[in-house]
mmCIF file of C-alpha atoms in Angstrom:
data_model
loop_
_atom_site.group_PDB
_atom_site.id
_atom_site.type_symbol
_atom_site.label_atom_id
_atom_site.label_comp_id
_atom_site.label_asym_id
_atom_site.label_seq_id
_atom_site.Cartn_x
_atom_site.Cartn_y
_atom_site.Cartn_z
ATOM 1 C CA MET Y 6 -49.463 -182.567 -52.777
ATOM 2 C CA ILE Y 7 -51.669 -179.546 -53.490
ATOM 3 C CA ILE Y 8 -53.866 -181.619 -55.808
ATOM 4 C CA SER Y 9 -54.174 -184.257 -53.084
ATOM 5 C CA LEU Y 10 -55.282 -181.629 -50.558
ATOM 6 C CA ILE Y 11 -57.842 -180.200 -52.992
ATOM 7 C CA GLY Y 12 -59.173 -183.699 -53.673
ATOM 8 C CA MET Y 13 -59.379 -184.419 -49.943
ATOM 9 C CA GLY Y 14 -61.204 -181.147 -49.385
ATOM 10 C CA LEU Y 15 -63.777 -181.870 -52.096
ATOM 11 C CA ILE Y 16 -64.433 -185.417 -50.899
ATOM 12 C CA SER Y 17 -64.608 -184.315 -47.269
ATOM 13 C CA SER Y 18 -67.118 -181.584 -48.088
ATOM 14 C CA VAL Y 19 -69.574 -184.098 -49.526
ATOM 15 C CA HIS Y 20 -71.980 -185.273 -46.841
ATOM 16 C CA PHE Y 21 -73.368 -188.446 -48.416
ATOM 17 C CA PRO Y 22 -76.641 -188.703 -46.414
ATOM 18 C CA LYS Y 23 -77.567 -185.148 -47.462
ATOM 19 C CA LEU Y 24 -76.445 -185.791 -51.054
ATOM 20 C CA LEU Y 25 -78.528 -188.956 -51.387
ATOM 21 C CA GLN Y 26 -81.579 -187.244 -49.873
ATOM 22 C CA TRP Y 27 -81.176 -184.374 -52.336
ATOM 23 C CA LEU Y 28 -80.905 -186.787 -55.296
ATOM 24 C CA TYR Y 29 -83.977 -188.641 -54.039
ATOM 25 C CA HIS Y 30 -86.036 -185.423 -53.969
ATOM 26 C CA GLN Y 31 -84.724 -184.348 -57.381
ATOM 27 C CA TYR Y 32 -85.875 -187.603 -58.957
ATOM 28 C CA HIS Y 33 -89.320 -187.167 -57.417
ATOM 29 C CA TYR Y 34 -89.438 -183.575 -58.659
ATOM 30 C CA ILE Y 35 -88.580 -184.692 -62.219
ATOM 31 C CA ASP Y 36 -91.168 -187.443 -62.034
ATOM 32 C CA ASP Y 37 -93.849 -184.958 -60.904
ATOM 33 C CA GLN Y 38 -93.088 -182.695 -63.877
ATOM 34 C CA LEU Y 39 -93.731 -185.420 -66.455
ATOM 35 C CA GLU Y 40 -97.036 -185.109 -68.300
ATOM 36 C CA LYS Y 41 -97.410 -188.840 -68.702
ATOM 37 C CA LYS Y 42 -96.032 -190.695 -65.735
ATOM 38 C CA GLN Y 43 -95.361 -193.852 -67.659
ATOM 39 C CA VAL Y 44 -91.933 -194.274 -66.150
ATOM 40 C CA GLN Y 45 -92.040 -194.093 -62.384
ATOM 41 C CA ILE Y 46 -88.670 -193.316 -60.857
ATOM 42 C CA ARG Y 47 -88.582 -195.266 -57.620
ATOM 43 C CA LEU Y 48 -85.806 -195.421 -55.080
ATOM 44 C CA ALA Y 49 -85.477 -196.887 -51.636
ATOM 45 C CA LYS Y 50 -87.183 -195.264 -48.704
ATOM 46 C CA THR Y 51 -85.572 -192.361 -46.899
ATOM 47 C CA ALA Y 52 -84.309 -194.515 -44.024
ATOM 48 C CA TRP Y 53 -82.470 -196.837 -46.415
ATOM 49 C CA LEU Y 54 -80.937 -193.855 -48.196
ATOM 50 C CA SER Y 55 -79.724 -192.454 -44.884
ATOM 51 C CA MET Y 56 -78.227 -195.820 -43.970
ATOM 52 C CA LEU Y 57 -76.439 -196.003 -47.325
ATOM 53 C CA GLY Y 58 -75.211 -192.445 -46.846
ATOM 54 C CA TYR Y 59 -73.706 -193.222 -43.453
ATOM 55 C CA ILE Y 60 -72.085 -196.377 -44.811
ATOM 56 C CA LEU Y 61 -70.443 -194.200 -47.461
ATOM 57 C CA GLU Y 62 -69.350 -191.761 -44.724
ATOM 58 C CA PHE Y 63 -67.697 -194.623 -42.837
ATOM 59 C CA CYS Y 64 -65.978 -195.759 -46.044
ATOM 60 C CA LYS Y 65 -64.816 -192.196 -46.680
ATOM 61 C CA GLY Y 66 -63.187 -192.048 -43.249
ATOM 62 C CA ALA Y 67 -61.324 -195.297 -43.917
ATOM 63 C CA MET Y 68 -60.586 -195.014 -47.644
ATOM 64 C CA VAL Y 69 -59.331 -191.442 -48.004
ATOM 65 C CA PRO Y 70 -56.352 -192.025 -45.635
ATOM 66 C CA TRP Y 71 -55.777 -195.413 -47.284
ATOM 67 C CA ALA Y 72 -55.651 -193.773 -50.726
ATOM 68 C CA ILE Y 73 -53.239 -191.126 -49.422
ATOM 69 C CA GLU Y 74 -51.024 -193.839 -47.949
ATOM 70 C CA ASN Y 75 -50.950 -195.976 -51.100
ATOM 71 C CA TYR Y 76 -51.347 -193.685 -54.104
ATOM 72 C CA VAL Y 77 -49.871 -190.323 -53.087
ATOM 73 C CA TYR Y 78 -46.369 -189.337 -52.088
ATOM 74 C CA TYR Y 79 -46.672 -190.507 -48.493
ATOM 75 C CA THR Y 80 -45.388 -188.421 -45.596
ATOM 76 C CA ASP Y 81 -46.420 -188.350 -41.944
ATOM 77 C CA ASN Y 82 -47.303 -184.665 -42.178
ATOM 78 C CA LEU Y 83 -49.571 -185.261 -45.170
ATOM 79 C CA MET Y 84 -51.386 -188.044 -43.316
ATOM 80 C CA SER Y 85 -51.900 -185.814 -40.286
ATOM 81 C CA ILE Y 86 -53.211 -183.028 -42.515
ATOM 82 C CA CYS Y 87 -55.503 -185.591 -44.149
ATOM 83 C CA PHE Y 88 -57.183 -186.475 -40.839
ATOM 84 C CA VAL Y 89 -57.550 -182.827 -39.847
ATOM 85 C CA VAL Y 90 -59.029 -181.865 -43.235
ATOM 86 C CA ILE Y 91 -61.474 -184.788 -43.347
ATOM 87 C CA LEU Y 92 -62.919 -184.153 -39.892
ATOM 88 C CA THR Y 93 -62.800 -180.350 -40.049
ATOM 89 C CA LEU Y 94 -64.673 -180.128 -43.345
ATOM 90 C CA TYR Y 95 -67.174 -182.693 -42.113
ATOM 91 C CA ILE Y 96 -67.987 -180.881 -38.867
ATOM 92 C CA TRP Y 97 -67.769 -177.305 -40.188
ATOM 93 C CA ASN Y 98 -68.812 -177.770 -43.779
ATOM 94 C CA PRO Y 99 -68.779 -174.646 -45.988
ATOM 95 C CA LEU Y 100 -71.594 -176.156 -48.083
ATOM 96 C CA TYR Y 101 -73.842 -176.102 -45.016
ATOM 97 C CA LYS Y 102 -72.913 -172.623 -43.759
ATOM 98 C CA PHE Y 103 -70.372 -174.006 -41.274
ATOM 99 C CA LYS Y 104 -73.180 -175.315 -39.085
ATOM 100 C CA PRO Y 105 -71.681 -178.112 -36.981
ATOM 101 C CA ARG Y 106 -73.655 -181.347 -37.096
ATOM 102 C CA ASN Y 107 -74.502 -182.625 -33.667
ATOM 103 C CA HIS Y 108 -73.556 -186.281 -33.407
ATOM 104 C CA ASP Y 109 -73.172 -187.854 -36.839
ATOM 105 C CA TRP Y 110 -69.401 -187.200 -36.888
ATOM 106 C CA ILE Y 111 -69.177 -190.509 -35.000
ATOM 107 C CA VAL Y 112 -69.674 -192.428 -38.259
ATOM 108 C CA LEU Y 113 -66.833 -190.699 -40.094
ATOM 109 C CA PHE Y 114 -64.600 -190.873 -37.012
ATOM 110 C CA SER Y 115 -65.295 -194.619 -36.768
ATOM 111 C CA GLY Y 116 -64.024 -194.968 -40.333
ATOM 112 C CA VAL Y 117 -60.851 -193.085 -39.380
ATOM 113 C CA LEU Y 118 -60.447 -195.389 -36.359
ATOM 114 C CA TYR Y 119 -60.907 -198.418 -38.614
ATOM 115 C CA PHE Y 120 -58.040 -197.223 -40.792
ATOM 116 C CA LEU Y 121 -55.807 -196.843 -37.737
ATOM 117 C CA SER Y 122 -56.831 -200.135 -36.099
ATOM 118 C CA PRO Y 123 -59.688 -202.432 -37.233
ATOM 119 C CA VAL Y 124 -60.748 -203.192 -33.631
ATOM 120 C CA ALA Y 125 -60.700 -199.555 -32.458
ATOM 121 C CA PRO Y 126 -64.208 -198.580 -33.715
ATOM 122 C CA LEU Y 127 -65.684 -201.585 -31.925
ATOM 123 C CA TYR Y 128 -64.132 -200.524 -28.619
ATOM 124 C CA PHE Y 129 -65.165 -196.931 -29.336
ATOM 125 C CA LEU Y 130 -68.841 -197.781 -29.851
ATOM 126 C CA ILE Y 131 -69.030 -200.231 -26.929
ATOM 127 C CA THR Y 132 -67.430 -197.734 -24.548
ATOM 128 C CA LEU Y 133 -69.644 -194.964 -25.896
ATOM 129 C CA GLY Y 134 -72.796 -196.988 -25.238
ATOM 130 C CA ILE Y 135 -71.796 -198.116 -21.743
ATOM 131 C CA VAL Y 136 -70.647 -194.689 -20.517
ATOM 132 C CA LEU Y 137 -73.662 -192.994 -22.100
ATOM 133 C CA VAL Y 138 -76.068 -195.250 -20.208
ATOM 134 C CA LEU Y 139 -74.134 -194.898 -16.937
ATOM 135 C CA THR Y 140 -73.560 -191.130 -16.995
ATOM 136 C CA ASN Y 141 -76.399 -189.829 -19.215
ATOM 137 C CA SER Y 142 -73.849 -187.434 -20.712
ATOM 138 C CA LEU Y 143 -72.987 -187.531 -24.419
ATOM 139 C CA PRO Y 144 -69.819 -185.369 -24.181
ATOM 140 C CA TRP Y 145 -68.287 -187.441 -21.372
ATOM 141 C CA ALA Y 146 -69.231 -190.631 -23.203
ATOM 142 C CA TYR Y 147 -67.456 -189.313 -26.321
ATOM 143 C CA ILE Y 148 -64.339 -188.416 -24.336
ATOM 144 C CA SER Y 149 -64.248 -191.793 -22.572
ATOM 145 C CA ALA Y 150 -64.682 -193.641 -25.873
ATOM 146 C CA ILE Y 151 -61.918 -191.566 -27.491
ATOM 147 C CA VAL Y 152 -59.533 -192.327 -24.608
ATOM 148 C CA VAL Y 153 -60.260 -196.068 -24.825
ATOM 149 C CA SER Y 154 -59.798 -195.968 -28.619
ATOM 150 C CA GLY Y 155 -56.428 -194.254 -28.201
ATOM 151 C CA ILE Y 156 -55.323 -196.941 -25.741
ATOM 152 C CA VAL Y 157 -56.451 -199.675 -28.154
ATOM 153 C CA ILE Y 158 -54.558 -198.076 -31.039
ATOM 154 C CA ASN Y 159 -51.472 -197.662 -28.875
ATOM 155 C CA THR Y 160 -51.505 -201.322 -27.842
ATOM 156 C CA THR Y 161 -52.618 -203.027 -31.070
ATOM 157 C CA VAL Y 162 -50.718 -201.075 -33.733
ATOM 158 C CA ILE Y 163 -47.000 -201.702 -34.095
ATOM 159 C CA SER Y 164 -46.125 -198.321 -35.595
ATOM 160 C CA THR Y 165 -46.176 -195.560 -32.980
ATOM 161 C CA VAL Y 166 -46.829 -192.953 -35.678
ATOM 162 C CA TYR Y 167 -50.460 -194.139 -35.832
ATOM 163 C CA LEU Y 168 -51.012 -192.775 -32.335
ATOM 164 C CA PHE Y 169 -49.708 -189.436 -33.635
ATOM 165 C CA TYR Y 170 -52.248 -189.611 -36.474
ATOM 166 C CA PHE Y 171 -54.963 -190.342 -33.908
ATOM 167 C CA LEU Y 172 -53.987 -187.312 -31.823
ATOM 168 C CA THR Y 173 -54.031 -185.000 -34.843
ATOM 169 C CA ALA Y 174 -57.476 -186.349 -35.751
ATOM 170 C CA LEU Y 175 -58.661 -185.142 -32.338
ATOM 171 C CA LEU Y 176 -57.705 -181.529 -33.071
ATOM 172 C CA PRO Y 177 -60.880 -180.620 -35.023
ATOM 173 C CA LEU Y 178 -63.027 -182.673 -32.643
ATOM 174 C CA SER Y 179 -61.728 -180.902 -29.540
ATOM 175 C CA LEU Y 180 -63.674 -177.697 -30.241
ATOM 176 C CA ILE Y 181 -67.020 -179.387 -30.820
ATOM 177 C CA LEU Y 182 -66.488 -181.561 -27.723
ATOM 178 C CA SER Y 183 -65.721 -178.430 -25.720
ATOM 179 C CA ILE Y 184 -68.939 -176.810 -26.961
ATOM 180 C CA GLN Y 185 -70.933 -179.914 -26.061
ATOM 181 C CA LEU Y 186 -69.341 -180.070 -22.602
ATOM 182 C CA TYR Y 187 -70.191 -176.412 -22.022
ATOM 183 C CA GLU Y 188 -73.788 -176.962 -23.097
ATOM 184 C CA PHE Y 189 -74.100 -180.047 -20.926
ATOM 185 C CA HIS Y 190 -72.835 -178.365 -17.774
ATOM 186 C CA THR Y 191 -74.718 -175.088 -18.286
ATOM 187 C CA LEU Y 192 -77.810 -175.847 -20.356
ATOM 188 C CA ARG Y 193 -78.126 -179.588 -19.553
ATOM 189 C CA LYS Y 194 -78.084 -180.495 -23.222
ATOM 190 C CA GLY Y 195 -76.331 -183.517 -24.628
ATOM 191 C CA THR Y 196 -78.004 -186.202 -22.526
ATOM 192 C CA LEU Y 197 -79.226 -189.638 -23.488
ATOM 193 C CA THR Y 198 -82.833 -188.706 -22.686
ATOM 194 C CA ALA Y 199 -82.638 -185.631 -24.931
ATOM 195 C CA LEU Y 200 -81.241 -187.776 -27.749
ATOM 196 C CA ILE Y 201 -84.106 -190.276 -27.387
ATOM 197 C CA LYS Y 202 -86.727 -187.487 -27.466
ATOM 198 C CA ARG Y 203 -85.398 -186.312 -30.835
#
């Protein structure tokens, strides 16, 4: 169990978009140091690397719990710890000085939702988009989408323990949502217009 937790921690600490960007720059650095640039090291553009990185983040959210369920001594407590560890180390990553990322946790969380119920991320993203346009508030859109996802999981999944997993996954997200709600109601941050301006 300890080895499983260490493995989960290491995988969760890897932020694939940042990793791929770093590898991309390292290859360019090596290529610039060559005296004769006979072999050009070429990779996809930065946007494609970011897309690949976020696809890997989604897969991480879905595959790490799946691996725990199928290849490790499975217990409900271990699964709950798995969701908490994955999301906590993603949002407050020690490799990035515990600086919480603003909104890209949605991708990893969608992968977790996919593991719990394949239709849940679809409902999550649709609700997120609709509420975001109607309210112009990212935190309230997140909360509404999370509530709808919980209802979908509760109604589409036979095992009630999956709803318990979903609730434990919300524990690390609750703090960052609270911070975003505070900023929205005091500093007027976290709006759709602010996101578009970025």
